[in-house]
Amino acid sequence: MKSVARQRLRVVVLGGGYAGTMAALRLAPYAQVTLVDPSDRFTERVRLHELAAGRPVVDHSRAAMLHATGIEHLAARATALDPDARAVHTDCGRTLLYDRLVYSLGSHTDLRGTGPSGAPARGPWERAFTAESAAALHKRLRDGPGTLAVVGGGLTGIEMAAEIAESHPGWQVRLLTGGVIGTGLSARGREHVRTVLDRLHVCVEEGRRIADGDDADADAVLWTGAMAAAGGLARDAGLDTDPVTGRILVDGALRSASHPDIYAAGDAAAARTPRAGALRMACATALPTGSHVAGAIIAESRGAAPRPLTYAFFVQCVSLGRHDGLIQSLRADDTARERVLTGRPAARVKEQVVRNAVRVLRLAARRPDIVGVIPGIGR
């Protein structure tokens, strides 16, 4: 590290979501930071169900967010990593050299296994939507009423079904899941979800496994199954990744287990802590891990050993339309307590939590030194 510390550290951050943006902003005063992301907009991914329902804007100008920070935004995609040369190749032709790399490319809806051969969705799935295509789904909803099958009973499916049923009452919304809805919720939390969905006339079909788009028997299909980490670049470059999730295997400080000059944050990292266990993919874990990675790199630049991540779960926030919600209390290890907050108060809390995510990023742009001491964000 001594040879690196003599000059301004070069840090390349791949991915401009919650984790990558947080890492870049916190690192800006201490390093030469290049943020690689093809979009000039920062998208509030936790609002994609609102975008599907008709909210006009769920993103923000990246230029405004990075203004006066000194961060270079390269509007491109990383196409290959060369860990030996410490280089990132991009589709715009630039090759970026780094001293430290932050891999925060996030995740996407996993369509593997939905077709008869387990291949990515084709054929009848061409008419299926995912959270990532929320804008296209909204256009389809505006084209005329029909039946919408939401496949997946996790929180994304629940939020999508409730939001769309409330905003588009002309559509018949069905929620199809192979198990039960809201498996991670408490009995009280799950009962409230069922009550709200029933009030919104969402037909819930549990124990219903869907093989392909035709199986759903609907005019439009919204697939909200499991998420897969965008770990292909890392795997192709020889980094150790989890064979099931594709997430990068990391140590307690979120350094790659095989390449310690590369850090992973957010959904791309197979992070865990003693209290929480394995961290799930979520905005709630993206911001703290992005902040921690920045703090670890700053510590290294000063000749100190990076400290391990400390994190514990507290609550889980669920939107149930614009006027109802669920705040599920959690134990530190992400298991549900029976204590819940519901109704309009929960909807207000959820809205503030979502707004605070962007507020914290804006604070990181102005006062990156403060972010590391904010409870729940960490160093």
Short mmCIF file of C-alpha atoms in Angstrom, two decimals:
data_model
loop_
_atom_site.label_atom_id
_atom_site.label_comp_id
_atom_site.label_asym_id
_atom_site.label_seq_id
_atom_site.Cartn_x
_atom_site.Cartn_y
_atom_site.Cartn_z
CA MET A 1 0.00 0.00 0.00
CA LYS A 2 2.99 2.36 0.58
CA SER A 3 3.71 2.75 -3.13
CA VAL A 4 0.07 3.69 -3.75
CA ALA A 5 -0.11 6.18 -0.87
CA ARG A 6 2.55 8.46 -2.37
CA GLN A 7 0.11 9.66 -5.01
CA ARG A 8 -3.61 10.31 -5.13
CA LEU A 9 -5.36 6.95 -5.08
CA ARG A 10 -7.11 5.97 -8.31
CA VAL A 11 -10.47 4.34 -7.59
CA VAL A 12 -12.83 3.06 -10.25
CA VAL A 13 -16.42 2.43 -9.14
CA LEU A 14 -18.49 0.14 -11.34
CA GLY A 15 -22.22 0.82 -11.06
CA GLY A 16 -24.05 3.96 -10.03
CA GLY A 17 -26.84 2.55 -7.90
CA TYR A 18 -27.23 3.11 -4.17
CA ALA A 19 -24.02 1.30 -3.18
CA GLY A 20 -21.79 2.61 -5.96
CA THR A 21 -22.95 6.20 -5.65
CA MET A 22 -22.46 6.15 -1.89
CA ALA A 23 -18.96 4.70 -2.22
CA ALA A 24 -17.95 7.23 -4.88
CA LEU A 25 -19.26 10.21 -2.91
CA ARG A 26 -17.53 9.22 0.32
CA LEU A 27 -14.26 8.55 -1.50
CA ALA A 28 -14.25 11.78 -3.52
CA PRO A 29 -12.22 13.93 -1.08
CA TYR A 30 -9.55 11.25 -0.69
CA ALA A 31 -9.11 9.75 -4.15
CA GLN A 32 -9.34 10.27 -7.89
CA VAL A 33 -12.73 8.63 -8.46
CA THR A 34 -14.21 7.50 -11.76
CA LEU A 35 -17.81 6.28 -11.63
CA VAL A 36 -18.68 3.99 -14.56
CA ASP A 37 -22.39 3.79 -15.32
CA PRO A 38 -24.13 4.09 -18.70
CA SER A 39 -27.00 6.24 -17.43
CA ASP A 40 -26.92 9.96 -16.76
CA ARG A 41 -29.75 9.42 -14.26
CA PHE A 42 -29.73 7.90 -10.78
CA THR A 43 -32.79 5.67 -10.47
CA GLU A 44 -34.60 5.11 -7.18
CA ARG A 45 -34.99 1.41 -7.71
CA VAL A 46 -37.20 1.07 -4.64
CA ARG A 47 -39.80 3.19 -6.47
CA LEU A 48 -40.07 1.06 -9.61
CA HIS A 49 -43.48 -0.25 -8.51
CA GLU A 50 -44.62 3.39 -8.44
CA LEU A 51 -43.22 3.94 -11.93
CA ALA A 52 -45.17 0.92 -13.19
CA ALA A 53 -48.32 2.38 -11.66
CA GLY A 54 -47.86 5.81 -13.23
CA ARG A 55 -45.49 7.93 -11.14
CA PRO A 56 -43.82 10.10 -13.82
CA VAL A 57 -40.30 10.34 -12.42
CA VAL A 58 -38.31 8.04 -10.13
CA ASP A 59 -34.83 9.21 -11.07
CA HIS A 60 -32.50 12.17 -10.58
CA SER A 61 -29.83 13.95 -12.60
CA ARG A 62 -26.51 12.25 -11.97
CA ALA A 63 -24.67 15.42 -12.94
CA ALA A 64 -26.52 17.35 -10.24
CA MET A 65 -25.86 14.63 -7.67
CA LEU A 66 -22.12 14.61 -8.44
CA HIS A 67 -21.78 18.38 -8.90
CA ALA A 68 -18.64 19.87 -7.32
CA THR A 69 -17.49 16.49 -5.94
CA GLY A 70 -14.64 16.02 -8.41
CA ILE A 71 -15.98 12.60 -9.43
CA GLU A 72 -15.70 11.78 -13.13
CA HIS A 73 -18.80 10.07 -14.47
CA LEU A 74 -18.01 7.87 -17.45
CA ALA A 75 -21.27 7.09 -19.28
CA ALA A 76 -20.24 3.63 -20.45
CA ARG A 77 -20.42 -0.06 -19.56
CA ALA A 78 -17.52 -2.08 -18.29
CA THR A 79 -16.91 -4.93 -20.74
CA ALA A 80 -13.98 -6.71 -19.12
CA LEU A 81 -11.77 -6.63 -16.04
CA ASP A 82 -8.04 -7.36 -16.02
CA PRO A 83 -7.14 -7.81 -12.35
CA ASP A 84 -3.47 -8.48 -13.10
CA ALA A 85 -3.09 -5.16 -14.92
CA ARG A 86 -5.61 -3.46 -12.58
CA ALA A 87 -7.56 -2.30 -15.62
CA VAL A 88 -11.21 -1.92 -16.62
CA HIS A 89 -12.13 -2.04 -20.31
CA THR A 90 -15.28 -0.19 -21.39
CA ASP A 91 -17.57 -0.16 -24.40
CA CYS A 92 -16.63 3.44 -25.20
CA GLY A 93 -13.04 2.39 -25.89
CA ARG A 94 -11.47 3.75 -22.72
CA THR A 95 -9.36 1.59 -20.46
CA LEU A 96 -9.30 2.72 -16.85
CA LEU A 97 -6.39 1.87 -14.56
CA TYR A 98 -7.08 1.62 -10.85
CA ASP A 99 -5.39 1.17 -7.50
CA ARG A 100 -8.67 0.05 -5.97
CA LEU A 101 -11.83 -1.13 -7.72
CA VAL A 102 -15.33 -1.00 -6.23
CA TYR A 103 -17.60 -3.55 -7.89
CA SER A 104 -21.19 -2.46 -7.31
CA LEU A 105 -23.06 -3.49 -10.45
CA GLY A 106 -26.10 -4.55 -8.47
CA SER A 107 -28.58 -7.20 -9.53
CA HIS A 108 -31.42 -7.91 -11.93
CA THR A 109 -34.55 -10.01 -11.98
CA ASP A 110 -33.50 -13.61 -12.50
CA LEU A 111 -35.31 -15.30 -15.38
CA ARG A 112 -33.16 -18.42 -15.31
CA GLY A 113 -35.15 -21.60 -15.13
CA THR A 114 -38.41 -20.07 -16.37
CA GLY A 115 -38.17 -21.70 -19.78
CA PRO A 116 -38.34 -25.44 -20.47
CA SER A 117 -34.54 -25.74 -20.74
CA GLY A 118 -33.68 -23.35 -17.93
CA ALA A 119 -32.42 -20.81 -20.47
CA PRO A 120 -33.17 -17.08 -20.27
CA ALA A 121 -36.77 -16.27 -21.13
CA ARG A 122 -37.79 -16.36 -24.78
CA GLY A 123 -40.88 -17.14 -26.82
CA PRO A 124 -43.99 -16.59 -24.70
CA TRP A 125 -41.88 -14.62 -22.24
CA GLU A 126 -41.39 -11.83 -24.76
CA ARG A 127 -44.62 -10.34 -23.41
CA ALA A 128 -43.43 -10.56 -19.80
CA PHE A 129 -42.26 -7.53 -17.85
CA THR A 130 -39.91 -7.18 -14.90
CA ALA A 131 -39.29 -4.40 -12.40
CA GLU A 132 -36.50 -3.18 -14.69
CA SER A 133 -39.05 -2.62 -17.49
CA ALA A 134 -41.52 -0.78 -15.25
CA ALA A 135 -41.90 2.11 -17.71
CA ALA A 136 -42.84 -0.29 -20.51
CA LEU A 137 -45.28 -2.05 -18.18
CA HIS A 138 -46.98 1.27 -17.42
CA LYS A 139 -47.40 1.91 -21.15
CA ARG A 140 -49.00 -1.52 -21.51
CA LEU A 141 -51.36 -0.79 -18.63
CA ARG A 142 -52.43 2.46 -20.29
CA ASP A 143 -53.21 0.64 -23.55
CA GLY A 144 -56.32 -0.88 -22.07
CA PRO A 145 -57.68 -3.05 -19.27
CA GLY A 146 -57.15 -6.77 -19.09
CA THR A 147 -55.65 -9.36 -16.77
CA LEU A 148 -52.21 -8.95 -15.22
CA ALA A 149 -50.44 -11.91 -13.62
CA VAL A 150 -47.78 -10.91 -11.10
CA VAL A 151 -45.53 -13.93 -10.67
CA GLY A 152 -43.75 -14.09 -7.33
CA GLY A 153 -45.01 -13.62 -3.79
CA GLY A 154 -42.03 -11.76 -2.37
CA LEU A 155 -42.03 -8.09 -1.44
CA THR A 156 -41.49 -6.88 -5.01
CA GLY A 157 -44.50 -8.88 -6.20
CA ILE A 158 -46.62 -7.68 -3.29
CA GLU A 159 -45.73 -4.02 -3.85
CA MET A 160 -46.29 -4.26 -7.61
CA ALA A 161 -49.64 -6.03 -7.25
CA ALA A 162 -50.97 -3.58 -4.66
CA GLU A 163 -49.74 -0.45 -6.45
CA ILE A 164 -51.09 -1.46 -9.86
CA ALA A 165 -54.43 -2.73 -8.52
CA GLU A 166 -54.96 0.57 -6.70
CA SER A 167 -53.97 2.82 -9.62
CA HIS A 168 -55.51 0.74 -12.42
CA PRO A 169 -58.81 -0.67 -11.08
CA GLY A 170 -59.86 -1.64 -14.61
CA TRP A 171 -57.20 -4.33 -14.64
CA GLN A 172 -57.78 -7.68 -12.98
CA VAL A 173 -54.60 -8.34 -11.00
CA ARG A 174 -53.58 -11.84 -9.91
CA LEU A 175 -50.61 -12.64 -7.68
CA LEU A 176 -49.20 -16.12 -8.34
CA THR A 177 -46.60 -17.73 -6.10
CA GLY A 178 -45.24 -21.22 -5.66
CA GLY A 179 -45.24 -20.85 -1.88
CA VAL A 180 -47.02 -18.40 0.39
CA ILE A 181 -46.91 -14.64 0.03
CA GLY A 182 -44.45 -12.70 2.15
CA THR A 183 -42.54 -15.70 3.49
CA GLY A 184 -40.19 -13.49 5.52
CA LEU A 185 -43.01 -11.62 7.25
CA SER A 186 -44.56 -12.37 10.61
CA ALA A 187 -48.03 -13.89 10.84
CA ARG A 188 -49.48 -10.46 11.65
CA GLY A 189 -47.58 -8.83 8.80
CA ARG A 190 -48.68 -11.48 6.31
CA GLU A 191 -52.29 -11.19 7.45
CA HIS A 192 -52.25 -7.43 6.87
CA VAL A 193 -50.85 -7.96 3.36
CA ARG A 194 -53.62 -10.44 2.61
CA THR A 195 -56.26 -8.03 3.92
CA VAL A 196 -55.04 -5.15 1.78
CA LEU A 197 -54.70 -7.26 -1.35
CA ASP A 198 -58.21 -8.58 -0.83
CA ARG A 199 -59.52 -5.03 -0.42
CA LEU A 200 -57.81 -4.08 -3.69
CA HIS A 201 -59.41 -7.12 -5.39
CA VAL A 202 -56.07 -8.83 -6.05
CA CYS A 203 -56.61 -12.56 -6.56
CA VAL A 204 -53.84 -14.36 -4.64
CA GLU A 205 -53.01 -17.88 -5.82
CA GLU A 206 -50.53 -19.62 -3.52
CA GLY A 207 -48.91 -22.94 -4.35
CA ARG A 208 -49.05 -21.99 -8.05
CA ARG A 209 -45.80 -22.61 -9.89
CA ILE A 210 -45.40 -20.93 -13.29
CA ALA A 211 -43.26 -22.57 -15.97
CA ASP A 212 -43.63 -19.95 -18.71
CA GLY A 213 -45.72 -17.01 -19.87
CA ASP A 214 -48.55 -19.13 -21.22
CA ASP A 215 -48.83 -20.86 -17.87
CA ALA A 216 -49.91 -17.58 -16.29
CA ASP A 217 -52.97 -17.26 -18.57
CA ALA A 218 -53.05 -13.45 -18.62
CA ASP A 219 -52.90 -10.53 -21.04
CA ALA A 220 -49.66 -9.35 -19.43
CA VAL A 221 -47.19 -11.05 -17.10
CA LEU A 222 -44.97 -9.34 -14.54
CA TRP A 223 -42.15 -11.58 -13.34
CA THR A 224 -40.89 -10.70 -9.84
CA GLY A 225 -38.97 -13.86 -8.98
CA ALA A 226 -35.55 -14.07 -7.37
CA MET A 227 -32.78 -11.58 -8.03
CA ALA A 228 -29.42 -12.49 -9.57
CA ALA A 229 -26.27 -10.50 -8.95
CA ALA A 230 -24.58 -8.89 -11.94
CA GLY A 231 -21.44 -10.89 -11.29
CA GLY A 232 -20.59 -12.04 -14.80
CA LEU A 233 -17.68 -9.61 -15.25
CA ALA A 234 -16.21 -10.66 -11.93
CA ARG A 235 -16.55 -14.36 -12.65
CA ASP A 236 -15.06 -14.00 -16.14
CA ALA A 237 -12.10 -12.12 -14.66
CA GLY A 238 -11.36 -14.96 -12.26
CA LEU A 239 -12.78 -13.53 -9.04
CA ASP A 240 -14.26 -16.02 -6.62
CA THR A 241 -18.06 -15.84 -6.81
CA ASP A 242 -20.91 -17.75 -5.25
CA PRO A 243 -21.94 -20.42 -7.78
CA VAL A 244 -25.64 -20.01 -6.97
CA THR A 245 -26.16 -16.27 -6.56
CA GLY A 246 -23.24 -14.97 -8.64
CA ARG A 247 -22.27 -12.60 -5.81
CA ILE A 248 -18.58 -11.89 -5.21
CA LEU A 249 -17.14 -13.76 -2.22
CA VAL A 250 -15.70 -11.20 0.20
CA ASP A 251 -13.98 -11.03 3.56
CA GLY A 252 -15.35 -9.14 6.55
CA ALA A 253 -14.11 -5.81 5.15
CA LEU A 254 -15.86 -6.53 1.80
CA ARG A 255 -12.63 -7.17 -0.09
CA SER A 256 -12.74 -9.84 -2.77
CA ALA A 257 -11.65 -13.15 -1.25
CA SER A 258 -9.39 -13.77 -4.24
CA HIS A 259 -8.37 -10.22 -5.24
CA PRO A 260 -8.03 -7.94 -2.18
CA ASP A 261 -7.52 -4.78 -4.26
CA ILE A 262 -11.13 -5.20 -5.41
CA TYR A 263 -14.03 -4.42 -3.08
CA ALA A 264 -17.66 -5.39 -3.61
CA ALA A 265 -20.71 -3.57 -2.29
CA GLY A 266 -24.46 -3.80 -2.53
CA ASP A 267 -26.21 -6.69 -4.25
CA ALA A 268 -22.97 -7.79 -5.95
CA ALA A 269 -21.31 -8.71 -2.64
CA ALA A 270 -21.87 -11.93 -0.72
CA ALA A 271 -21.51 -9.96 2.49
CA ARG A 272 -22.29 -11.22 5.98
CA THR A 273 -21.84 -10.01 9.54
CA PRO A 274 -21.81 -11.91 12.84
CA ARG A 275 -25.15 -10.42 13.95
CA ALA A 276 -27.04 -10.35 10.66
CA GLY A 277 -25.65 -13.40 8.90
CA ALA A 278 -25.83 -13.23 5.11
CA LEU A 279 -27.06 -9.82 3.90
CA ARG A 280 -29.95 -9.93 1.47
CA MET A 281 -30.12 -7.82 -1.65
CA ALA A 282 -31.79 -4.52 -0.72
CA CYS A 283 -31.37 -0.76 -0.63
CA ALA A 284 -31.15 -1.16 3.16
CA THR A 285 -27.90 -3.10 2.76
CA ALA A 286 -26.59 -1.26 -0.33
CA LEU A 287 -26.07 2.10 1.37
CA PRO A 288 -24.20 0.71 4.42
CA THR A 289 -21.99 -1.58 2.35
CA GLY A 290 -21.19 1.21 -0.10
CA SER A 291 -20.28 3.48 2.79
CA HIS A 292 -18.22 0.77 4.46
CA VAL A 293 -16.21 0.04 1.31
CA ALA A 294 -15.32 3.72 1.05
CA GLY A 295 -14.25 3.80 4.70
CA ALA A 296 -12.14 0.69 4.23
CA ILE A 297 -10.32 2.16 1.21
CA ILE A 298 -9.74 5.43 3.08
CA ALA A 299 -8.30 3.48 6.02
CA GLU A 300 -5.99 1.56 3.68
CA SER A 301 -4.78 4.79 2.10
CA ARG A 302 -3.71 5.91 5.57
CA GLY A 303 -1.85 2.70 6.26
CA ALA A 304 -4.48 1.24 8.57
CA ALA A 305 -6.14 -2.15 8.31
CA PRO A 306 -9.79 -1.88 7.23
CA ARG A 307 -12.24 -2.91 9.93
CA PRO A 308 -14.90 -5.55 9.33
CA LEU A 309 -18.43 -4.52 8.44
CA THR A 310 -20.88 -4.30 11.33
CA TYR A 311 -24.54 -4.49 10.40
CA ALA A 312 -27.81 -5.69 11.91
CA PHE A 313 -31.31 -5.67 10.49
CA PHE A 314 -34.01 -3.57 12.17
CA VAL A 315 -37.18 -3.20 10.08
CA GLN A 316 -38.53 -4.02 6.65
CA CYS A 317 -40.74 -1.49 4.85
CA VAL A 318 -43.45 -2.54 2.39
CA SER A 319 -45.66 -0.31 0.23
CA LEU A 320 -49.26 -1.45 -0.18
CA GLY A 321 -50.43 1.25 -2.55
CA ARG A 322 -50.21 4.96 -1.79
CA HIS A 323 -52.36 4.87 1.34
CA ASP A 324 -51.33 1.72 3.18
CA GLY A 325 -48.16 -0.06 4.11
CA LEU A 326 -46.41 -2.42 6.47
CA ILE A 327 -43.42 -1.77 8.69
CA GLN A 328 -42.23 -5.19 9.82
CA SER A 329 -40.00 -5.26 12.90
CA LEU A 330 -36.99 -7.57 12.51
CA ARG A 331 -34.47 -9.24 14.73
CA ALA A 332 -30.81 -8.52 14.00
CA ASP A 333 -30.59 -11.69 11.88
CA ASP A 334 -33.44 -10.58 9.56
CA THR A 335 -36.08 -12.87 11.08
CA ALA A 336 -39.47 -11.28 11.71
CA ARG A 337 -40.81 -10.19 15.09
CA GLU A 338 -44.55 -10.07 15.62
CA ARG A 339 -44.50 -6.28 16.09
CA VAL A 340 -45.76 -4.40 13.00
CA LEU A 341 -47.00 -0.96 12.00
CA THR A 342 -49.74 -0.86 9.36
CA GLY A 343 -52.07 1.47 7.47
CA ARG A 344 -51.48 5.11 6.66
CA PRO A 345 -48.84 5.59 9.40
CA ALA A 346 -46.82 2.77 7.83
CA ALA A 347 -47.22 4.32 4.38
CA ARG A 348 -45.87 7.62 5.72
CA VAL A 349 -42.90 5.91 7.38
CA LYS A 350 -42.12 3.99 4.20
CA GLU A 351 -42.19 7.20 2.15
CA GLN A 352 -39.78 8.91 4.54
CA VAL A 353 -37.41 5.93 4.47
CA VAL A 354 -37.35 6.06 0.67
CA ARG A 355 -36.78 9.80 0.65
CA ASN A 356 -34.04 9.50 3.26
CA ALA A 357 -32.03 7.21 0.98
CA VAL A 358 -31.66 10.05 -1.52
CA ARG A 359 -31.19 12.60 1.26
CA VAL A 360 -28.25 10.61 2.62
CA LEU A 361 -26.65 10.50 -0.83
CA ARG A 362 -27.09 14.25 -1.22
CA LEU A 363 -25.54 14.71 2.22
CA ALA A 364 -22.63 12.49 1.16
CA ALA A 365 -22.03 14.84 -1.77
CA ARG A 366 -21.86 17.87 0.56
CA ARG A 367 -20.39 16.39 3.74
CA PRO A 368 -18.89 12.96 3.08
CA ASP A 369 -17.11 13.09 6.43
CA ILE A 370 -20.43 13.01 8.29
CA VAL A 371 -21.95 10.01 6.53
CA GLY A 372 -19.70 7.49 8.23
CA VAL A 373 -21.16 8.25 11.65
CA ILE A 374 -24.84 8.10 10.69
CA PRO A 375 -26.55 5.20 12.52
CA GLY A 376 -27.49 2.44 10.10
CA ILE A 377 -25.05 3.65 7.44
CA GLY A 378 -21.78 3.06 9.24
CA ARG A 379 -18.23 3.92 8.45
#
